[in-house]
Amino acid sequence: NLAEVNNDEGSSNFDNLLGIGADNHAMTIDSSASLGTVTQVLNGGGYPNVKIGVAPIPGPVGKGGVLVGGASLYISNKSDAAKQAAAWEYTKFLTEPETQADWSASTGYVPIRKSSIDLPAIADLWASQPEYRVAYDQLITGTNNVATAGPVIGDYKGARDEVRTAETSMFTQGVSPKAALKAARQKADAAIKEYNSRIGG
């Protein structure tokens, strides 16, 4: 009955998965984008006691929806034309159906091109391991509204990290939701302000 949080970078990155494999944790929650890693660590780690399950994010039927995470690409108009052109060519490569199919099948990330799901890399994986399709199906069948459109802010990671820190303080340190929310807002606002001043926004 104790919640633990591990970093998403560094040497403790997989502590939640290793804890599941060692029977030290009852459950863990992770991004669909980590499904490839989860499968490799747990099934590839020789843990016969572990069965991986994937389910849609719960919510009110017909009213809720989900949004994509922070895997977004931006091209700043503050850089010179040659850099913008090079970034555009790279962006086009990343968003080609073949690239999306390979990326999604290797990681669990939801492909951003519907045309990619018919390519063998995804079609074969989804046929043999349908859990890789769960996030995609929920995303395309969910409600489209302002809440599910996702954030459009410069320092998305900085703001998200402050929200995560606030959540962790509630779960593991007994901080009240009101105090945690206030701290998250102040620190996220500061991160966004710093980002805007850095890029001249």
mmCIF file of N, CA and C in Angstrom, residues 11-75:
data_model
loop_
_atom_site.group_PDB
_atom_site.id
_atom_site.type_symbol
_atom_site.label_atom_id
_atom_site.label_comp_id
_atom_site.label_asym_id
_atom_site.label_seq_id
_atom_site.Cartn_x
_atom_site.Cartn_y
_atom_site.Cartn_z
ATOM 1 N N SER A 11 19.734 5.640 -14.184
ATOM 2 C CA SER A 11 19.897 4.249 -13.786
ATOM 3 C C SER A 11 18.652 3.644 -13.126
ATOM 4 N N SER A 12 17.741 4.480 -12.625
ATOM 5 C CA SER A 12 16.535 3.941 -11.983
ATOM 6 C C SER A 12 15.345 3.896 -12.938
ATOM 7 N N ASN A 13 15.609 4.108 -14.212
ATOM 8 C CA ASN A 13 14.555 4.196 -15.223
ATOM 9 C C ASN A 13 13.612 3.003 -15.225
ATOM 10 N N PHE A 14 14.130 1.807 -14.987
ATOM 11 C CA PHE A 14 13.307 0.607 -15.070
ATOM 12 C C PHE A 14 13.019 -0.016 -13.703
ATOM 13 N N ASP A 15 13.203 0.738 -12.629
ATOM 14 C CA ASP A 15 12.961 0.185 -11.302
ATOM 15 C C ASP A 15 11.523 -0.327 -11.146
ATOM 16 N N ASN A 16 10.576 0.363 -11.768
ATOM 17 C CA ASN A 16 9.193 -0.100 -11.662
ATOM 18 C C ASN A 16 9.026 -1.470 -12.322
ATOM 19 N N LEU A 17 9.657 -1.670 -13.484
ATOM 20 C CA LEU A 17 9.537 -2.945 -14.182
ATOM 21 C C LEU A 17 10.290 -4.050 -13.455
ATOM 22 N N LEU A 18 11.477 -3.738 -12.993
ATOM 23 C CA LEU A 18 12.254 -4.739 -12.256
ATOM 24 C C LEU A 18 11.554 -5.109 -10.950
ATOM 25 N N GLY A 19 10.871 -4.134 -10.344
ATOM 26 C CA GLY A 19 10.096 -4.403 -9.132
ATOM 27 C C GLY A 19 8.933 -5.340 -9.400
ATOM 28 N N ILE A 20 8.304 -5.205 -10.557
ATOM 29 C CA ILE A 20 7.236 -6.132 -10.944
ATOM 30 C C ILE A 20 7.819 -7.527 -11.123
ATOM 31 N N GLY A 21 8.928 -7.618 -11.851
ATOM 32 C CA GLY A 21 9.553 -8.914 -12.111
ATOM 33 C C GLY A 21 9.987 -9.618 -10.840
ATOM 34 N N ALA A 22 10.412 -8.855 -9.840
ATOM 35 C CA ALA A 22 10.886 -9.435 -8.577
ATOM 36 C C ALA A 22 9.769 -9.621 -7.551
ATOM 37 N N ASP A 23 8.528 -9.378 -7.948
ATOM 38 C CA ASP A 23 7.367 -9.484 -7.053
ATOM 39 C C ASP A 23 7.402 -8.480 -5.905
ATOM 40 N N ASN A 24 8.064 -7.346 -6.115
ATOM 41 C CA ASN A 24 8.097 -6.298 -5.098
ATOM 42 C C ASN A 24 6.988 -5.263 -5.307
ATOM 43 N N HIS A 25 6.396 -5.244 -6.486
ATOM 44 C CA HIS A 25 5.314 -4.301 -6.785
ATOM 45 C C HIS A 25 4.127 -5.074 -7.344
ATOM 46 N N ALA A 26 2.940 -4.602 -7.012
ATOM 47 C CA ALA A 26 1.726 -5.247 -7.501
ATOM 48 C C ALA A 26 1.366 -4.787 -8.907
ATOM 49 N N MET A 27 1.669 -3.547 -9.227
ATOM 50 C CA MET A 27 1.330 -3.011 -10.540
ATOM 51 C C MET A 27 2.197 -1.809 -10.845
ATOM 52 N N THR A 28 2.224 -1.462 -12.117
ATOM 53 C CA THR A 28 2.884 -0.241 -12.545
ATOM 54 C C THR A 28 2.079 0.349 -13.685
ATOM 55 N N ILE A 29 2.151 1.634 -13.835
ATOM 56 C CA ILE A 29 1.456 2.325 -14.922
ATOM 57 C C ILE A 29 2.513 2.991 -15.780
ATOM 58 N N ASP A 30 2.385 2.812 -17.075
ATOM 59 C CA ASP A 30 3.370 3.375 -17.984
ATOM 60 C C ASP A 30 2.674 3.861 -19.240
ATOM 61 N N SER A 31 3.391 4.608 -20.023
ATOM 62 C CA SER A 31 2.886 5.117 -21.288
ATOM 63 C C SER A 31 2.810 4.002 -22.321
ATOM 64 N N SER A 32 1.846 4.103 -23.233
ATOM 65 C CA SER A 32 1.788 3.146 -24.338
ATOM 66 C C SER A 32 3.065 3.219 -25.167
ATOM 67 N N ALA A 33 3.712 4.364 -25.149
ATOM 68 C CA ALA A 33 4.965 4.529 -25.887
ATOM 69 C C ALA A 33 6.089 3.677 -25.298
ATOM 70 N N SER A 34 5.886 3.172 -24.095
ATOM 71 C CA SER A 34 6.893 2.323 -23.449
ATOM 72 C C SER A 34 6.602 0.844 -23.596
ATOM 73 N N LEU A 35 5.557 0.500 -24.336
ATOM 74 C CA LEU A 35 5.153 -0.896 -24.397
ATOM 75 C C LEU A 35 6.251 -1.792 -24.953
ATOM 76 N N GLY A 36 6.991 -1.314 -25.943
ATOM 77 C CA GLY A 36 8.104 -2.100 -26.463
ATOM 78 C C GLY A 36 9.151 -2.363 -25.402
ATOM 79 N N THR A 37 9.474 -1.346 -24.627
ATOM 80 C CA THR A 37 10.450 -1.483 -23.547
ATOM 81 C C THR A 37 9.917 -2.400 -22.446
ATOM 82 N N VAL A 38 8.657 -2.209 -22.078
ATOM 83 C CA VAL A 38 8.051 -3.059 -21.045
ATOM 84 C C VAL A 38 8.130 -4.521 -21.465
ATOM 85 N N THR A 39 7.779 -4.787 -22.707
ATOM 86 C CA THR A 39 7.810 -6.163 -23.212
ATOM 87 C C THR A 39 9.227 -6.723 -23.192
ATOM 88 N N GLN A 40 10.188 -5.909 -23.624
ATOM 89 C CA GLN A 40 11.577 -6.379 -23.654
ATOM 90 C C GLN A 40 12.107 -6.650 -22.253
ATOM 91 N N VAL A 41 11.834 -5.755 -21.319
ATOM 92 C CA VAL A 41 12.368 -5.922 -19.958
ATOM 93 C C VAL A 41 11.703 -7.081 -19.242
ATOM 94 N N LEU A 42 10.378 -7.146 -19.291
ATOM 95 C CA LEU A 42 9.680 -8.171 -18.511
ATOM 96 C C LEU A 42 9.659 -9.536 -19.191
ATOM 97 N N ASN A 43 9.261 -9.584 -20.436
ATOM 98 C CA ASN A 43 9.242 -10.886 -21.109
ATOM 99 C C ASN A 43 10.644 -11.336 -21.479
ATOM 100 N N GLY A 44 11.500 -10.391 -21.819
ATOM 101 C CA GLY A 44 12.878 -10.738 -22.153
ATOM 102 C C GLY A 44 13.746 -10.939 -20.931
ATOM 103 N N GLY A 45 13.222 -10.557 -19.755
ATOM 104 C CA GLY A 45 14.004 -10.646 -18.534
ATOM 105 C C GLY A 45 13.848 -11.951 -17.796
ATOM 106 N N GLY A 46 13.114 -12.876 -18.365
ATOM 107 C CA GLY A 46 12.980 -14.185 -17.719
ATOM 108 C C GLY A 46 12.108 -14.167 -16.481
ATOM 109 N N TYR A 47 10.984 -13.453 -16.531
ATOM 110 C CA TYR A 47 10.066 -13.384 -15.388
ATOM 111 C C TYR A 47 8.801 -14.170 -15.720
ATOM 112 N N PRO A 48 8.791 -15.478 -15.481
ATOM 113 C CA PRO A 48 7.620 -16.292 -15.852
ATOM 114 C C PRO A 48 6.367 -15.934 -15.067
ATOM 115 N N ASN A 49 6.520 -15.238 -13.942
ATOM 116 C CA ASN A 49 5.373 -14.880 -13.112
ATOM 117 C C ASN A 49 4.646 -13.641 -13.616
ATOM 118 N N VAL A 50 5.174 -12.985 -14.649
ATOM 119 C CA VAL A 50 4.616 -11.718 -15.111
ATOM 120 C C VAL A 50 3.827 -11.922 -16.399
ATOM 121 N N LYS A 51 2.601 -11.420 -16.391
ATOM 122 C CA LYS A 51 1.798 -11.383 -17.605
ATOM 123 C C LYS A 51 1.449 -9.924 -17.859
ATOM 124 N N ILE A 52 1.807 -9.425 -19.026
ATOM 125 C CA ILE A 52 1.571 -8.025 -19.357
ATOM 126 C C ILE A 52 0.145 -7.856 -19.840
ATOM 127 N N GLY A 53 -0.533 -6.865 -19.285
ATOM 128 C CA GLY A 53 -1.886 -6.536 -19.700
ATOM 129 C C GLY A 53 -1.952 -5.085 -20.137
ATOM 130 N N VAL A 54 -2.753 -4.820 -21.133
ATOM 131 C CA VAL A 54 -2.915 -3.466 -21.645
ATOM 132 C C VAL A 54 -4.405 -3.168 -21.708
ATOM 133 N N ALA A 55 -4.787 -1.990 -21.232
ATOM 134 C CA ALA A 55 -6.198 -1.597 -21.251
ATOM 135 C C ALA A 55 -6.302 -0.116 -21.584
ATOM 136 N N PRO A 56 -7.440 0.295 -22.118
ATOM 137 C CA PRO A 56 -7.641 1.726 -22.359
ATOM 138 C C PRO A 56 -7.647 2.509 -21.054
ATOM 139 N N ILE A 57 -7.331 3.770 -21.128
ATOM 140 C CA ILE A 57 -7.430 4.637 -19.958
ATOM 141 C C ILE A 57 -8.906 4.742 -19.593
ATOM 142 N N PRO A 58 -9.274 4.496 -18.330
ATOM 143 C CA PRO A 58 -10.687 4.556 -17.964
ATOM 144 C C PRO A 58 -11.227 5.981 -17.993
ATOM 145 N N GLY A 59 -12.496 6.088 -18.266
ATOM 146 C CA GLY A 59 -13.158 7.389 -18.281
ATOM 147 C C GLY A 59 -14.622 7.223 -18.600
ATOM 148 N N PRO A 60 -15.383 8.303 -18.541
ATOM 149 C CA PRO A 60 -16.817 8.218 -18.824
ATOM 150 C C PRO A 60 -17.061 7.862 -20.293
ATOM 151 N N VAL A 61 -17.869 6.869 -20.539
ATOM 152 C CA VAL A 61 -18.130 6.384 -21.897
ATOM 153 C C VAL A 61 -18.797 7.478 -22.727
ATOM 154 N N GLY A 62 -18.234 7.730 -23.893
ATOM 155 C CA GLY A 62 -18.813 8.696 -24.814
ATOM 156 C C GLY A 62 -18.545 10.141 -24.484
ATOM 157 N N LYS A 63 -17.924 10.411 -23.355
ATOM 158 C CA LYS A 63 -17.692 11.799 -22.950
ATOM 159 C C LYS A 63 -16.210 12.141 -22.887
ATOM 160 N N GLY A 64 -15.418 11.159 -22.589
ATOM 161 C CA GLY A 64 -14.003 11.432 -22.412
ATOM 162 C C GLY A 64 -13.211 11.163 -23.666
ATOM 163 N N GLY A 65 -11.946 11.236 -23.523
ATOM 164 C CA GLY A 65 -11.044 10.967 -24.622
ATOM 165 C C GLY A 65 -9.629 10.987 -24.099
ATOM 166 N N VAL A 66 -8.703 10.777 -24.965
ATOM 167 C CA VAL A 66 -7.299 10.808 -24.587
ATOM 168 C C VAL A 66 -6.561 11.753 -25.510
ATOM 169 N N LEU A 67 -5.391 12.140 -25.080
ATOM 170 C CA LEU A 67 -4.572 12.994 -25.919
ATOM 171 C C LEU A 67 -3.203 12.365 -26.077
ATOM 172 N N VAL A 68 -2.535 12.788 -27.111
ATOM 173 C CA VAL A 68 -1.187 12.275 -27.315
ATOM 174 C C VAL A 68 -0.258 12.959 -26.331
ATOM 175 N N GLY A 69 0.864 12.307 -26.052
ATOM 176 C CA GLY A 69 1.816 12.860 -25.103
ATOM 177 C C GLY A 69 2.676 13.955 -25.714
ATOM 178 N N GLY A 70 3.866 14.083 -25.210
ATOM 179 C CA GLY A 70 4.725 15.191 -25.593
ATOM 180 C C GLY A 70 5.633 14.932 -26.765
ATOM 181 N N ALA A 71 5.391 13.894 -27.525
ATOM 182 C CA ALA A 71 6.268 13.586 -28.655
ATOM 183 C C ALA A 71 5.878 14.455 -29.848
ATOM 184 N N SER A 72 6.154 15.727 -29.758
ATOM 185 C CA SER A 72 5.768 16.680 -30.792
ATOM 186 C C SER A 72 7.006 17.263 -31.454
ATOM 187 N N LEU A 73 6.816 17.680 -32.676
ATOM 188 C CA LEU A 73 7.906 18.319 -33.419
ATOM 189 C C LEU A 73 7.528 19.761 -33.714
ATOM 190 N N TYR A 74 8.462 20.660 -33.507
ATOM 191 C CA TYR A 74 8.259 22.064 -33.816
ATOM 192 C C TYR A 74 9.451 22.556 -34.611
ATOM 193 N N ILE A 75 9.203 23.444 -35.539
ATOM 194 C CA ILE A 75 10.279 24.108 -36.262
ATOM 195 C C ILE A 75 10.166 25.593 -35.931
#
